[in-house]
Short mmCIF file of C-alpha atoms in Angstrom, two decimals:
data_model
loop_
_atom_site.label_atom_id
_atom_site.label_comp_id
_atom_site.label_asym_id
_atom_site.label_seq_id
_atom_site.Cartn_x
_atom_site.Cartn_y
_atom_site.Cartn_z
CA VAL Z 85 33.29 -25.13 12.51
CA SER Z 86 29.36 -26.02 13.42
CA THR Z 87 27.94 -26.32 16.69
CA PRO Z 88 25.48 -29.48 16.71
CA MET Z 89 22.03 -28.83 17.71
CA VAL Z 90 20.76 -29.15 21.78
CA VAL Z 91 17.74 -31.22 21.66
CA PRO Z 92 16.04 -31.15 25.14
CA HIS Z 93 13.38 -34.02 26.26
CA VAL Z 94 9.88 -33.43 27.49
CA GLU Z 95 8.65 -35.84 29.91
CA GLY Z 96 11.04 -38.80 29.18
CA ARG Z 97 10.34 -39.07 25.13
CA SER Z 98 13.35 -38.87 23.19
CA CYS Z 99 13.12 -36.33 20.77
CA LEU Z 100 15.77 -37.13 18.60
CA PRO Z 101 14.31 -38.74 15.05
CA ALA Z 102 16.99 -41.26 13.30
CA GLU Z 103 17.78 -38.27 10.62
CA ILE Z 104 18.76 -36.16 13.08
CA ARG Z 105 20.88 -38.46 15.02
CA ASN Z 106 22.45 -39.10 11.32
CA GLY Z 107 22.88 -35.77 10.52
CA LEU Z 108 24.92 -34.91 13.65
CA GLU Z 109 27.11 -37.80 13.31
CA THR Z 110 28.01 -36.98 9.86
CA LEU Z 111 28.52 -33.02 11.17
CA LYS Z 112 30.83 -34.38 13.58
CA LYS Z 113 33.20 -36.17 11.06
CA ARG Z 114 33.06 -33.00 8.82
CA ARG Z 115 34.04 -30.81 11.52
CA LEU Z 116 37.00 -33.29 12.46
CA GLU Z 117 38.01 -33.14 9.06
CA ARG Z 118 38.06 -29.31 8.26
CA MET Z 119 40.24 -29.32 12.16
CA ARG Z 120 42.73 -31.46 10.84
CA LEU Z 121 42.87 -29.50 7.09
CA SER Z 122 43.02 -26.33 8.83
CA ALA Z 123 46.10 -27.60 11.54
CA GLN Z 124 47.76 -28.56 8.17
CA LYS Z 125 47.40 -25.34 6.13
CA ASP Z 126 48.11 -23.23 9.39
CA THR Z 127 47.22 -20.16 8.10
CA GLY Z 128 46.99 -18.14 11.33
CA ASP Z 129 44.08 -16.88 11.39
CA ASN Z 130 41.87 -16.07 14.40
CA PRO Z 131 40.69 -19.22 15.97
CA ALA Z 132 37.45 -17.90 17.05
CA MET Z 133 36.66 -16.29 13.37
CA ALA Z 134 37.93 -19.24 11.75
CA ALA Z 135 35.12 -21.34 13.81
CA ARG Z 136 32.27 -19.50 12.79
CA SER Z 137 33.33 -18.47 9.13
CA GLY Z 138 32.55 -21.89 7.15
CA GLY Z 139 31.51 -25.80 6.83
CA ASP Z 140 28.05 -27.06 7.26
CA SER Z 141 25.46 -26.84 9.87
CA LEU Z 142 22.63 -29.47 10.15
CA ARG Z 143 19.88 -27.50 8.20
CA THR Z 144 16.55 -28.71 7.00
CA PRO Z 145 14.44 -27.12 4.18
CA ALA Z 146 11.44 -25.13 5.73
CA ASN Z 147 8.71 -27.60 4.12
CA CYS Z 148 10.08 -31.19 4.72
CA GLY Z 149 8.58 -31.48 8.07
CA VAL Z 150 11.30 -32.69 10.16
CA ARG Z 151 11.29 -31.74 14.02
CA LEU Z 152 13.35 -29.03 15.44
CA HIS Z 153 13.68 -28.67 18.94
CA ALA Z 154 16.65 -27.02 19.61
CA ASN Z 155 16.62 -24.12 22.51
CA ASN Z 156 19.72 -22.41 20.80
CA VAL Z 157 19.62 -23.57 16.97
CA THR Z 158 21.56 -21.13 15.61
CA ALA Z 159 24.61 -21.30 17.94
CA GLY Z 160 27.73 -21.69 16.20
CA LEU Z 161 26.15 -21.40 12.63
CA PRO Z 162 28.36 -19.82 9.89
CA SER Z 163 28.21 -16.14 9.78
CA THR Z 164 28.85 -15.98 6.16
CA SER Z 165 25.82 -14.35 4.22
CA SER Z 166 24.79 -17.64 2.22
CA ALA Z 167 24.92 -19.72 5.00
CA GLN Z 168 22.64 -17.09 7.25
CA ASN Z 169 19.88 -17.04 4.20
CA ASN Z 170 19.95 -20.58 4.69
CA ASN Z 171 19.00 -20.68 8.08
CA PRO Z 172 15.67 -20.21 9.00
CA PHE Z 173 16.44 -18.99 12.49
CA ALA Z 174 19.39 -16.46 11.77
CA LYS Z 175 18.51 -13.12 12.55
CA ARG Z 176 19.66 -9.95 10.85
CA LYS Z 177 19.16 -6.39 10.02
CA VAL Z 178 16.45 -5.86 7.58
CA ASP Z 179 17.09 -2.42 6.11
CA LYS Z 180 13.45 -2.43 4.79
CA PHE Z 181 12.10 -2.39 8.06
CA ASN Z 182 13.37 0.36 10.30
CA MET Z 183 13.19 -0.92 13.70
CA SER Z 184 15.34 1.26 15.60
CA ASN Z 185 12.58 3.44 16.61
CA LEU Z 186 9.38 1.74 17.94
CA GLU Z 187 7.37 5.00 18.78
CA TRP Z 188 5.08 4.24 15.75
CA ILE Z 189 3.79 1.64 18.12
CA ASP Z 190 1.73 4.82 19.84
CA ASN Z 191 0.20 5.94 16.70
CA ILE Z 192 -1.69 2.67 16.10
CA PRO Z 193 -5.67 3.71 17.49
CA GLU Z 194 -7.53 1.07 19.05
CA CYS Z 195 -10.46 -0.61 17.38
CA PRO Z 196 -13.89 -0.42 18.49
CA VAL Z 197 -14.93 -2.42 21.25
CA TYR Z 198 -18.84 -3.39 21.93
CA CYS Z 199 -20.40 -4.73 25.01
CA PRO Z 200 -24.00 -6.14 24.45
CA THR Z 201 -26.59 -6.64 26.78
CA LYS Z 202 -27.84 -10.30 27.38
CA GLU Z 203 -30.67 -9.76 25.20
CA GLU Z 204 -28.36 -8.29 22.37
CA PHE Z 205 -26.19 -11.21 22.65
CA GLU Z 206 -29.01 -13.72 22.25
CA ASP Z 207 -29.00 -13.25 18.23
CA PRO Z 208 -24.95 -12.70 16.99
CA ILE Z 209 -25.64 -12.53 13.82
CA ALA Z 210 -28.10 -9.68 14.23
CA TYR Z 211 -25.75 -7.86 16.54
CA ILE Z 212 -23.11 -8.04 14.25
CA GLN Z 213 -25.21 -6.63 11.43
CA LYS Z 214 -26.19 -4.04 13.75
CA ILE Z 215 -22.41 -2.89 14.58
CA SER Z 216 -21.20 -3.79 11.33
CA PRO Z 217 -21.70 -0.22 9.61
CA VAL Z 218 -19.38 1.31 11.90
CA ALA Z 219 -16.86 -1.24 13.23
CA SER Z 220 -16.39 -2.77 9.50
CA LYS Z 221 -14.77 0.64 9.02
CA TYR Z 222 -12.06 -0.66 10.85
CA GLY Z 223 -11.44 -4.18 9.90
CA ILE Z 224 -11.55 -5.75 13.25
CA CYS Z 225 -13.64 -5.20 16.63
CA LYS Z 226 -14.00 -6.65 19.79
CA ILE Z 227 -17.03 -7.99 21.52
CA VAL Z 228 -17.25 -8.59 25.57
CA ALA Z 229 -19.29 -11.42 26.62
CA PRO Z 230 -22.07 -10.45 28.91
CA VAL Z 231 -21.85 -14.26 30.25
CA SER Z 232 -18.93 -16.28 31.33
CA ALA Z 233 -17.78 -19.83 30.58
CA SER Z 234 -18.80 -22.29 33.53
CA VAL Z 235 -16.17 -24.74 32.53
CA PRO Z 236 -12.71 -23.82 31.97
CA ALA Z 237 -10.89 -24.43 28.63
CA GLY Z 238 -8.53 -26.49 30.47
CA VAL Z 239 -10.75 -28.54 32.03
CA VAL Z 240 -12.59 -29.23 28.77
CA LEU Z 241 -9.77 -30.30 27.06
CA MET Z 242 -8.24 -32.46 29.72
CA LYS Z 243 -11.27 -33.86 31.00
CA GLU Z 244 -14.34 -33.59 28.71
CA GLN Z 245 -12.10 -34.69 25.75
CA PRO Z 246 -9.64 -37.33 27.60
CA GLY Z 247 -6.62 -38.27 25.26
CA PHE Z 248 -6.64 -34.87 23.45
CA LYS Z 249 -3.17 -33.88 22.46
CA PHE Z 250 -1.78 -31.78 19.57
CA MET Z 251 1.65 -30.84 17.48
CA THR Z 252 3.10 -27.40 17.52
CA ARG Z 253 4.46 -25.73 14.43
CA VAL Z 254 7.93 -24.08 14.77
CA GLN Z 255 7.90 -20.32 14.03
CA PRO Z 256 11.40 -18.41 13.47
CA LEU Z 257 11.44 -15.38 15.54
CA ARG Z 258 12.99 -13.19 13.01
CA LEU Z 259 11.96 -10.98 10.32
CA ALA Z 260 12.68 -11.89 6.42
CA GLU Z 261 14.07 -9.91 3.42
CA TRP Z 262 11.32 -11.29 1.70
CA ALA Z 263 13.67 -11.84 -1.67
CA GLU Z 264 14.14 -15.53 -3.02
CA ASP Z 265 17.26 -16.59 -1.05
CA ASP Z 266 15.56 -15.21 2.18
CA THR Z 267 11.57 -16.01 3.03
CA VAL Z 268 10.16 -17.71 6.46
CA THR Z 269 7.95 -20.21 7.09
CA PHE Z 270 6.07 -21.16 9.99
CA PHE Z 271 5.03 -24.93 9.01
CA MET Z 272 8.12 -26.74 10.58
CA SER Z 273 6.69 -29.42 12.54
CA GLY Z 274 7.28 -29.36 16.13
CA ARG Z 275 6.10 -31.44 19.12
CA LYS Z 276 3.18 -33.56 20.35
CA TYR Z 277 1.76 -32.21 23.79
CA THR Z 278 -1.58 -32.40 26.08
CA PHE Z 279 -2.61 -29.04 27.02
CA ARG Z 280 -0.87 -29.45 30.40
CA ASP Z 281 2.30 -30.39 28.93
CA TYR Z 282 2.29 -27.26 26.48
CA GLU Z 283 1.29 -25.05 29.26
CA ARG Z 284 4.32 -25.98 31.68
CA MET Z 285 6.22 -25.78 28.50
CA ALA Z 286 5.23 -22.00 27.64
CA ASN Z 287 5.11 -20.78 31.37
CA LYS Z 288 8.97 -21.86 31.82
CA VAL Z 289 9.69 -20.06 28.50
CA PHE Z 290 7.97 -16.86 29.83
CA SER Z 291 9.38 -17.18 33.45
CA LYS Z 292 12.99 -17.72 32.33
CA LYS Z 293 12.71 -14.31 29.96
CA TYR Z 294 10.81 -12.14 32.46
CA SER Z 295 11.72 -13.96 36.09
CA SER Z 296 7.55 -13.64 36.43
CA ALA Z 297 4.96 -15.57 35.92
CA SER Z 298 2.51 -12.97 35.60
CA CYS Z 299 1.10 -10.75 32.82
CA LEU Z 300 3.09 -7.69 31.73
CA PRO Z 301 1.50 -4.75 30.50
CA ALA Z 302 0.48 -4.94 26.74
CA ARG Z 303 2.31 -1.75 25.54
CA TYR Z 304 5.57 -3.74 26.99
CA VAL Z 305 5.24 -6.89 25.66
CA GLU Z 306 4.16 -5.07 22.16
CA GLU Z 307 7.84 -3.42 22.12
CA GLU Z 308 9.27 -6.63 23.53
CA PHE Z 309 7.59 -8.38 20.37
CA TRP Z 310 9.11 -6.35 17.70
CA ARG Z 311 12.20 -6.17 19.24
CA GLU Z 312 12.63 -9.68 19.69
CA ILE Z 313 11.86 -10.71 15.94
CA SER Z 314 14.12 -7.90 14.62
CA SER Z 315 17.28 -8.07 17.28
CA GLY Z 316 16.43 -10.46 20.05
CA LYS Z 317 17.82 -13.83 21.30
CA MET Z 318 15.09 -16.37 20.89
CA ASP Z 319 15.56 -18.34 18.02
CA PHE Z 320 11.87 -19.65 17.74
CA VAL Z 321 8.77 -20.32 19.53
CA GLU Z 322 6.05 -23.33 19.18
CA TYR Z 323 2.62 -22.47 18.19
CA ALA Z 324 -0.31 -24.91 17.76
CA CYS Z 325 -2.19 -23.48 15.05
CA ASP Z 326 -5.24 -25.24 13.19
CA VAL Z 327 -5.93 -27.65 15.53
CA ASP Z 328 -9.23 -29.67 15.41
CA GLY Z 329 -11.56 -29.25 18.17
CA SER Z 330 -13.46 -26.90 20.40
CA ALA Z 331 -12.90 -25.68 23.89
CA PHE Z 332 -16.47 -24.92 24.50
CA SER Z 333 -17.81 -27.35 26.91
CA SER Z 334 -20.49 -29.54 26.26
CA SER Z 335 -21.95 -29.24 30.00
CA PRO Z 336 -25.94 -28.13 29.85
CA ARG Z 337 -24.47 -25.69 32.80
CA ASP Z 338 -22.20 -24.03 30.82
CA GLN Z 339 -23.43 -20.59 30.21
CA LEU Z 340 -21.39 -19.47 27.08
CA GLY Z 341 -21.21 -23.04 25.66
CA LYS Z 342 -25.06 -23.43 25.59
CA SER Z 343 -25.60 -19.73 24.10
CA ASN Z 344 -25.45 -18.88 20.45
CA TRP Z 345 -22.05 -17.95 20.83
CA ASN Z 346 -20.57 -21.35 20.97
CA LEU Z 347 -18.35 -21.51 18.02
CA LYS Z 348 -19.26 -25.13 17.24
CA ASN Z 349 -22.33 -24.19 16.02
CA PHE Z 350 -21.94 -20.66 14.87
CA SER Z 351 -21.71 -21.42 10.91
CA ARG Z 352 -24.83 -23.23 11.40
CA LEU Z 353 -26.96 -20.33 12.88
CA PRO Z 354 -30.08 -19.49 10.99
CA SER Z 355 -28.72 -16.30 9.52
CA SER Z 356 -25.39 -17.72 8.35
CA VAL Z 357 -24.83 -18.36 4.93
CA LEU Z 358 -22.03 -21.53 5.52
CA ARG Z 359 -25.18 -23.50 6.90
CA LEU Z 360 -26.26 -24.07 3.20
CA LEU Z 361 -22.77 -25.91 2.69
CA GLN Z 362 -23.38 -29.43 1.91
CA THR Z 363 -20.03 -30.62 3.45
CA PRO Z 364 -18.33 -29.16 6.55
CA ILE Z 365 -15.03 -27.51 6.10
CA PRO Z 366 -12.17 -27.74 8.89
CA GLY Z 367 -11.59 -24.05 10.29
CA VAL Z 368 -14.01 -22.61 8.00
CA THR Z 369 -17.53 -24.52 9.05
CA ASP Z 370 -15.86 -26.11 12.06
CA PRO Z 371 -14.05 -24.41 14.55
CA MET Z 372 -10.03 -25.04 15.19
CA LEU Z 373 -8.12 -24.08 18.48
CA TYR Z 374 -5.06 -22.10 18.50
CA ILE Z 375 -2.83 -22.67 21.64
CA GLY Z 376 0.19 -20.28 21.89
CA MET Z 377 2.85 -18.94 24.02
CA LEU Z 378 4.79 -15.85 24.18
CA PHE Z 379 5.55 -14.33 20.95
CA SER Z 380 3.87 -17.10 18.93
CA MET Z 381 2.09 -15.38 16.06
CA PHE Z 382 -0.34 -15.43 13.08
CA ALA Z 383 1.17 -13.64 9.78
CA TRP Z 384 -0.63 -11.15 7.98
CA HIS Z 385 -2.99 -12.89 6.00
CA VAL Z 386 -6.87 -12.20 5.09
CA GLU Z 387 -10.05 -14.89 5.43
CA ASP Z 388 -10.34 -17.80 3.04
CA HIS Z 389 -12.74 -16.45 0.30
CA TYR Z 390 -12.95 -12.92 2.37
CA LEU Z 391 -14.98 -14.46 4.91
CA TYR Z 392 -15.55 -12.93 8.15
CA SER Z 393 -14.12 -14.79 11.26
CA ILE Z 394 -14.91 -14.86 14.60
CA ASN Z 395 -11.99 -15.42 17.48
CA TYR Z 396 -12.79 -16.46 20.94
CA HIS Z 397 -10.18 -16.23 23.81
CA HIS Z 398 -10.75 -19.01 26.10
CA CYS Z 399 -7.98 -18.28 28.46
CA GLY Z 400 -4.37 -17.23 29.59
CA ALA Z 401 -2.27 -14.58 28.37
CA PHE Z 402 -3.68 -11.20 26.18
CA LYS Z 403 -3.52 -11.18 22.45
CA THR Z 404 -2.69 -8.40 20.06
CA TRP Z 405 -4.45 -7.85 16.79
CA TYR Z 406 -3.47 -5.38 13.97
CA GLY Z 407 -6.37 -4.96 11.58
CA ILE Z 408 -6.99 -3.26 8.34
CA PRO Z 409 -10.24 -2.13 6.91
CA GLY Z 410 -11.41 -3.86 4.01
CA ASP Z 411 -11.47 -0.87 1.73
CA ALA Z 412 -7.76 -0.32 2.16
CA ALA Z 413 -6.56 -4.00 1.26
CA PRO Z 414 -5.94 -2.84 -2.26
CA GLY Z 415 -3.40 -0.16 -0.73
CA PHE Z 416 -2.42 -2.98 1.90
CA GLU Z 417 -1.64 -5.32 -1.04
CA LYS Z 418 0.40 -2.77 -3.25
CA VAL Z 419 2.41 -1.67 0.04
CA ALA Z 420 3.50 -5.44 0.36
CA SER Z 421 4.17 -5.70 -3.28
CA GLN Z 422 6.15 -2.61 -3.51
CA TYR Z 423 8.04 -2.26 0.09
CA VAL Z 424 7.93 -6.02 1.54
CA TYR Z 425 8.43 -8.55 -1.36
CA ASN Z 426 11.12 -8.51 -3.58
CA LYS Z 427 10.36 -9.07 -7.56
CA ASP Z 428 12.23 -12.37 -7.62
CA ILE Z 429 9.53 -13.98 -5.27
CA LEU Z 430 6.63 -12.80 -7.02
CA THR Z 431 5.31 -14.50 -10.21
CA GLY Z 432 3.22 -11.60 -11.45
CA ASP Z 433 2.98 -7.79 -11.25
CA GLY Z 434 1.00 -5.78 -8.86
CA GLU Z 435 -1.41 -6.47 -6.04
CA ASP Z 436 -2.50 -10.15 -7.33
CA ALA Z 437 0.97 -11.25 -6.94
CA ALA Z 438 1.30 -9.96 -3.84
CA PHE Z 439 -1.96 -11.54 -2.78
CA ASP Z 440 -1.14 -14.75 -3.86
CA VAL Z 441 2.32 -14.77 -1.67
CA LEU Z 442 -0.04 -13.65 1.13
CA LEU Z 443 -2.38 -16.54 0.94
CA GLY Z 444 0.89 -18.77 2.21
CA LYS Z 445 0.06 -16.87 6.05
CA THR Z 446 3.65 -16.62 6.73
CA THR Z 447 4.46 -12.85 5.94
CA MET Z 448 5.08 -10.68 8.88
CA PHE Z 449 6.15 -7.34 8.81
CA PRO Z 450 5.72 -4.39 11.38
CA PRO Z 451 2.74 -2.15 10.72
CA ASN Z 452 4.64 0.87 10.52
CA ILE Z 453 5.37 0.61 6.93
CA LEU Z 454 1.61 0.63 6.43
CA LEU Z 455 1.48 3.86 8.46
CA ASP Z 456 4.15 5.28 6.52
CA HIS Z 457 2.06 4.68 3.39
CA ASN Z 458 -1.16 6.03 4.43
CA VAL Z 459 -2.99 2.42 5.08
CA PRO Z 460 -4.95 2.57 8.02
CA VAL Z 461 -4.12 0.12 10.63
CA TYR Z 462 -6.01 -0.52 13.91
CA LYS Z 463 -5.20 -2.41 17.21
CA ALA Z 464 -7.08 -5.13 19.69
CA VAL Z 465 -5.64 -6.60 22.76
CA GLN Z 466 -7.63 -9.39 23.36
CA LYS Z 467 -8.45 -10.76 27.15
CA PRO Z 468 -9.92 -13.94 28.07
CA GLY Z 469 -13.48 -13.88 27.48
CA GLU Z 470 -13.74 -11.32 24.46
CA PHE Z 471 -14.38 -12.07 20.90
CA VAL Z 472 -12.45 -10.34 18.02
CA ILE Z 473 -14.50 -10.07 14.86
CA THR Z 474 -12.62 -9.52 11.60
CA PHE Z 475 -14.69 -8.34 8.48
CA PRO Z 476 -14.46 -9.42 4.79
CA ARG Z 477 -11.25 -8.67 3.11
CA SER Z 478 -9.71 -7.37 6.50
CA TYR Z 479 -6.16 -8.14 6.63
CA HIS Z 480 -5.07 -8.83 10.17
CA SER Z 481 -2.15 -10.00 12.04
CA GLY Z 482 -0.89 -10.87 15.50
CA PHE Z 483 0.90 -11.98 18.46
CA SER Z 484 0.37 -13.64 22.10
CA HIS Z 485 1.89 -12.30 25.48
CA GLY Z 486 2.17 -15.59 26.71
CA PHE Z 487 0.50 -18.88 26.96
CA ASN Z 488 -2.86 -18.82 25.86
CA CYS Z 489 -6.10 -20.71 24.25
CA GLY Z 490 -8.25 -19.34 21.32
CA GLU Z 491 -10.86 -20.70 19.24
CA ALA Z 492 -11.72 -19.56 15.52
CA VAL Z 493 -14.50 -20.32 12.73
CA ASN Z 494 -15.51 -18.45 9.75
CA PHE Z 495 -19.02 -17.32 8.99
CA ALA Z 496 -20.83 -15.56 6.37
CA ILE Z 497 -23.86 -13.21 6.11
CA GLY Z 498 -25.54 -11.99 2.66
CA ASP Z 499 -23.52 -8.64 2.72
CA TRP Z 500 -20.54 -10.88 2.35
CA PHE Z 501 -21.37 -11.95 -1.48
CA PRO Z 502 -19.80 -9.30 -3.14
CA LEU Z 503 -16.71 -9.63 -1.67
CA GLY Z 504 -16.90 -13.43 -1.90
CA SER Z 505 -17.63 -13.19 -5.92
CA LEU Z 506 -14.29 -10.88 -6.09
CA ALA Z 507 -12.21 -13.30 -4.05
CA SER Z 508 -13.61 -16.45 -6.15
CA LYS Z 509 -12.33 -13.99 -9.36
CA ARG Z 510 -8.88 -13.79 -7.78
CA TYR Z 511 -8.32 -17.32 -6.90
CA ALA Z 512 -9.20 -18.41 -10.64
CA LEU Z 513 -7.10 -15.57 -12.15
CA LEU Z 514 -4.27 -17.82 -9.95
CA ASN Z 515 -5.39 -20.86 -10.77
CA ARG Z 516 -6.17 -21.90 -6.95
CA THR Z 517 -8.61 -24.26 -5.89
CA PRO Z 518 -11.70 -22.90 -4.13
CA PHE Z 519 -12.86 -23.67 -0.64
CA LEU Z 520 -16.19 -22.82 -1.16
CA ALA Z 521 -18.76 -23.49 -3.69
CA HIS Z 522 -19.53 -19.51 -4.37
CA GLU Z 523 -22.36 -19.99 -7.17
CA GLU Z 524 -24.05 -22.83 -5.33
CA LEU Z 525 -23.94 -20.65 -1.99
CA LEU Z 526 -25.09 -17.72 -3.94
CA CYS Z 527 -28.21 -19.49 -5.66
CA ARG Z 528 -29.08 -21.42 -2.65
CA SER Z 529 -29.08 -18.15 -1.02
CA ALA Z 530 -31.39 -16.21 -3.60
CA MET Z 531 -33.96 -19.26 -3.74
CA LEU Z 532 -34.17 -18.89 0.59
CA LEU Z 533 -34.50 -15.16 0.11
CA SER Z 534 -37.46 -15.56 -2.45
CA HIS Z 535 -39.37 -17.64 -0.53
CA LYS Z 536 -39.26 -15.45 2.51
CA LEU Z 537 -40.14 -12.41 0.69
CA SER Z 538 -43.00 -14.20 -0.55
CA ASP Z 539 -43.84 -14.89 3.09
CA PRO Z 540 -45.84 -11.98 4.84
CA GLU Z 541 -44.61 -13.63 7.99
CA THR Z 542 -41.11 -13.86 7.23
CA VAL Z 543 -41.08 -10.81 4.59
CA ASN Z 544 -39.38 -8.45 7.34
CA SER Z 545 -36.74 -11.14 8.85
CA GLU Z 546 -33.58 -10.12 6.79
CA HIS Z 547 -31.75 -7.12 7.11
CA PRO Z 548 -32.54 -4.41 4.09
CA TYR Z 549 -28.52 -4.44 2.92
CA THR Z 550 -28.37 -8.45 3.42
CA GLN Z 551 -31.06 -8.45 1.02
CA TYR Z 552 -29.59 -5.91 -1.41
CA CYS Z 553 -26.42 -7.40 -1.28
CA VAL Z 554 -27.70 -11.27 -2.21
CA LYS Z 555 -30.08 -10.02 -5.00
CA SER Z 556 -27.58 -7.83 -6.65
CA SER Z 557 -24.97 -10.56 -6.68
CA PHE Z 558 -27.57 -13.07 -8.23
CA VAL Z 559 -28.80 -10.61 -10.74
CA ARG Z 560 -25.12 -10.22 -11.93
CA LEU Z 561 -24.33 -13.73 -12.10
CA MET Z 562 -27.71 -14.37 -14.19
CA ARG Z 563 -26.68 -11.74 -16.67
CA LEU Z 564 -23.53 -13.26 -17.11
CA GLN Z 565 -25.44 -16.48 -17.56
CA ARG Z 566 -27.79 -15.18 -20.45
CA ARG Z 567 -25.53 -13.18 -22.27
CA THR Z 568 -23.08 -16.08 -22.31
CA ARG Z 569 -25.36 -18.94 -23.02
CA SER Z 570 -26.52 -16.76 -26.13
CA LEU Z 571 -23.37 -16.16 -27.50
CA LEU Z 572 -22.47 -19.82 -27.39
CA ALA Z 573 -25.97 -20.33 -28.84
CA LYS Z 574 -25.33 -18.44 -31.72
CA MET Z 575 -22.18 -20.08 -32.52
CA GLY Z 576 -23.95 -23.34 -32.95
CA SER Z 577 -23.72 -24.85 -29.43
CA GLN Z 578 -26.56 -27.10 -27.85
CA ILE Z 579 -27.87 -26.34 -24.52
CA TYR Z 580 -29.26 -29.31 -22.14
CA TYR Z 581 -31.30 -28.26 -19.15
CA LYS Z 582 -31.03 -31.00 -16.11
CA SER Z 583 -33.05 -31.21 -13.39
CA LYS Z 584 -30.15 -31.97 -11.18
CA MET Z 585 -27.04 -30.23 -11.37
CA TYR Z 586 -23.66 -31.61 -9.87
CA SER Z 587 -22.55 -29.52 -6.51
CA ASN Z 588 -18.94 -30.92 -7.02
CA LEU Z 589 -18.31 -29.70 -10.74
CA SER Z 590 -15.47 -27.36 -11.36
CA CYS Z 591 -13.81 -25.35 -14.28
CA SER Z 592 -10.74 -27.45 -15.21
CA MET Z 593 -9.28 -24.16 -16.82
CA CYS Z 594 -9.67 -21.70 -13.63
CA ARG Z 595 -10.94 -24.05 -11.05
CA ARG Z 596 -14.35 -22.25 -10.52
CA ASP Z 597 -17.31 -24.41 -9.30
CA CYS Z 598 -19.66 -24.62 -12.11
CA TYR Z 599 -22.88 -25.28 -10.13
CA VAL Z 600 -25.68 -23.34 -12.70
CA THR Z 601 -23.50 -23.99 -16.16
CA HIS Z 602 -20.83 -25.99 -17.92
CA VAL Z 603 -19.78 -26.15 -21.27
CA SER Z 604 -18.91 -29.69 -22.55
CA CYS Z 605 -17.12 -30.52 -25.85
CA GLY Z 606 -17.07 -34.13 -27.80
CA CYS Z 607 -13.23 -34.07 -27.80
CA THR Z 608 -12.89 -33.31 -24.09
CA PHE Z 609 -15.34 -34.22 -21.27
CA ASP Z 610 -13.69 -31.80 -18.80
CA PRO Z 611 -16.51 -28.76 -17.80
CA ILE Z 612 -15.38 -25.36 -18.71
CA CYS Z 613 -17.00 -22.33 -16.66
CA LEU Z 614 -18.50 -19.49 -18.54
CA HIS Z 615 -16.18 -16.87 -17.43
CA HIS Z 616 -13.90 -17.59 -20.13
CA GLY Z 617 -13.80 -15.90 -23.77
CA ARG Z 618 -15.04 -16.66 -27.15
CA LYS Z 619 -11.59 -18.51 -27.75
CA SER Z 620 -11.68 -20.91 -25.21
#
């Protein structure tokens, strides 16, 4: 017999949608029927065991968006293996992740921490280029801002933006087998909150667990997190991720808000490649908020198109980050494909198959499995007033120590282009729609660089390595174009030059952007890019 979900109320709002009420009624009828049949059979089994060994529970497919609000959803669920596999909250021992000994936590070194002066702080891109040769070897780094926000994030979100509310997502606090019948999703719909309502809820959960309202030592919370998702008693948390908006103040008195480190303006700084995009992209060119609670987590992932990211911690409890250097990404994907994912959930072989699953941003596993296979991992404990930079192709993950509010956005510098090209190639291989028109960005950047190099006043304004990356990436693109166009001409194709290209054309075969050239045929008008062979 399954116990129905306990659904709390938040400030007088009913949290029982019609589909859940109907499900509970159906569940009640089935339970009464099973009790009647059990009494008739009189098997003599242990009543407590019989109550936990069969029957249907109110379960929701992970991606259907039904709201789950139970504090103890798993209470009374059947204990059979198949039932556990269908329940997104049920914890079980996962043999591939040995969590009996957490001493590996002390084996993860800290990432670099930088404290720029006020003068260095004036130009964010120049400062990041300055520290990049060393910091990029760690995948992540911290930057401690020399100026603070004059207007707290809570004031910005409650007073400067009256009516600001957001939806949470439900995150199961458990490890998964990552097999066909046992995966985890973090995208079940939660509840709508104001900033203050969510803070109250999060602090109440923290206080109930630790009988305290204050921060706990980072090392202690890190150990508690891995214990909790492997064998703890908390079923889930609510996490407000990818919330449109910013907590940087618009007040001219706010020192941080009027600086170039205001993430609302970061992607459009003079040296940022993403300023050349014709259309803004939420979360990429425009920042998003991440409002978390105790143990809310962001799973292992790499930024879209291998972009840089910058995350600012506005307020609240610390966050622990784990980062992998960009050049260790192939090793990371190899470990994921061989030691994390079962073959039945991979649609192909090798690292590209693992990359495809990792793009879902739901894969969480302890970093000790990476250490065991010689993949370097570094750690950052982010506090309010600190930025975390993730470098191109750096996989990262982490969790919150309690209620907090962060903000993040992507950016790109010229040195990103070689890795951006690799990301576009992998997207095409997996037939995934790209977020960015990589060819267009590269051509526009090359044109701007050409103008700068021809002007004596701006010839030295570009970082030498950035210049090299833009030039070399553009040369490779042009060589491909010339070689392929020549081959097509020999096959009898006609080449037409247009003064204006369409910036939104994409290949009908692999979805790459076709900014420079595309092939079309009289029998089909769908564009094809030049990255396909003679047969196509």
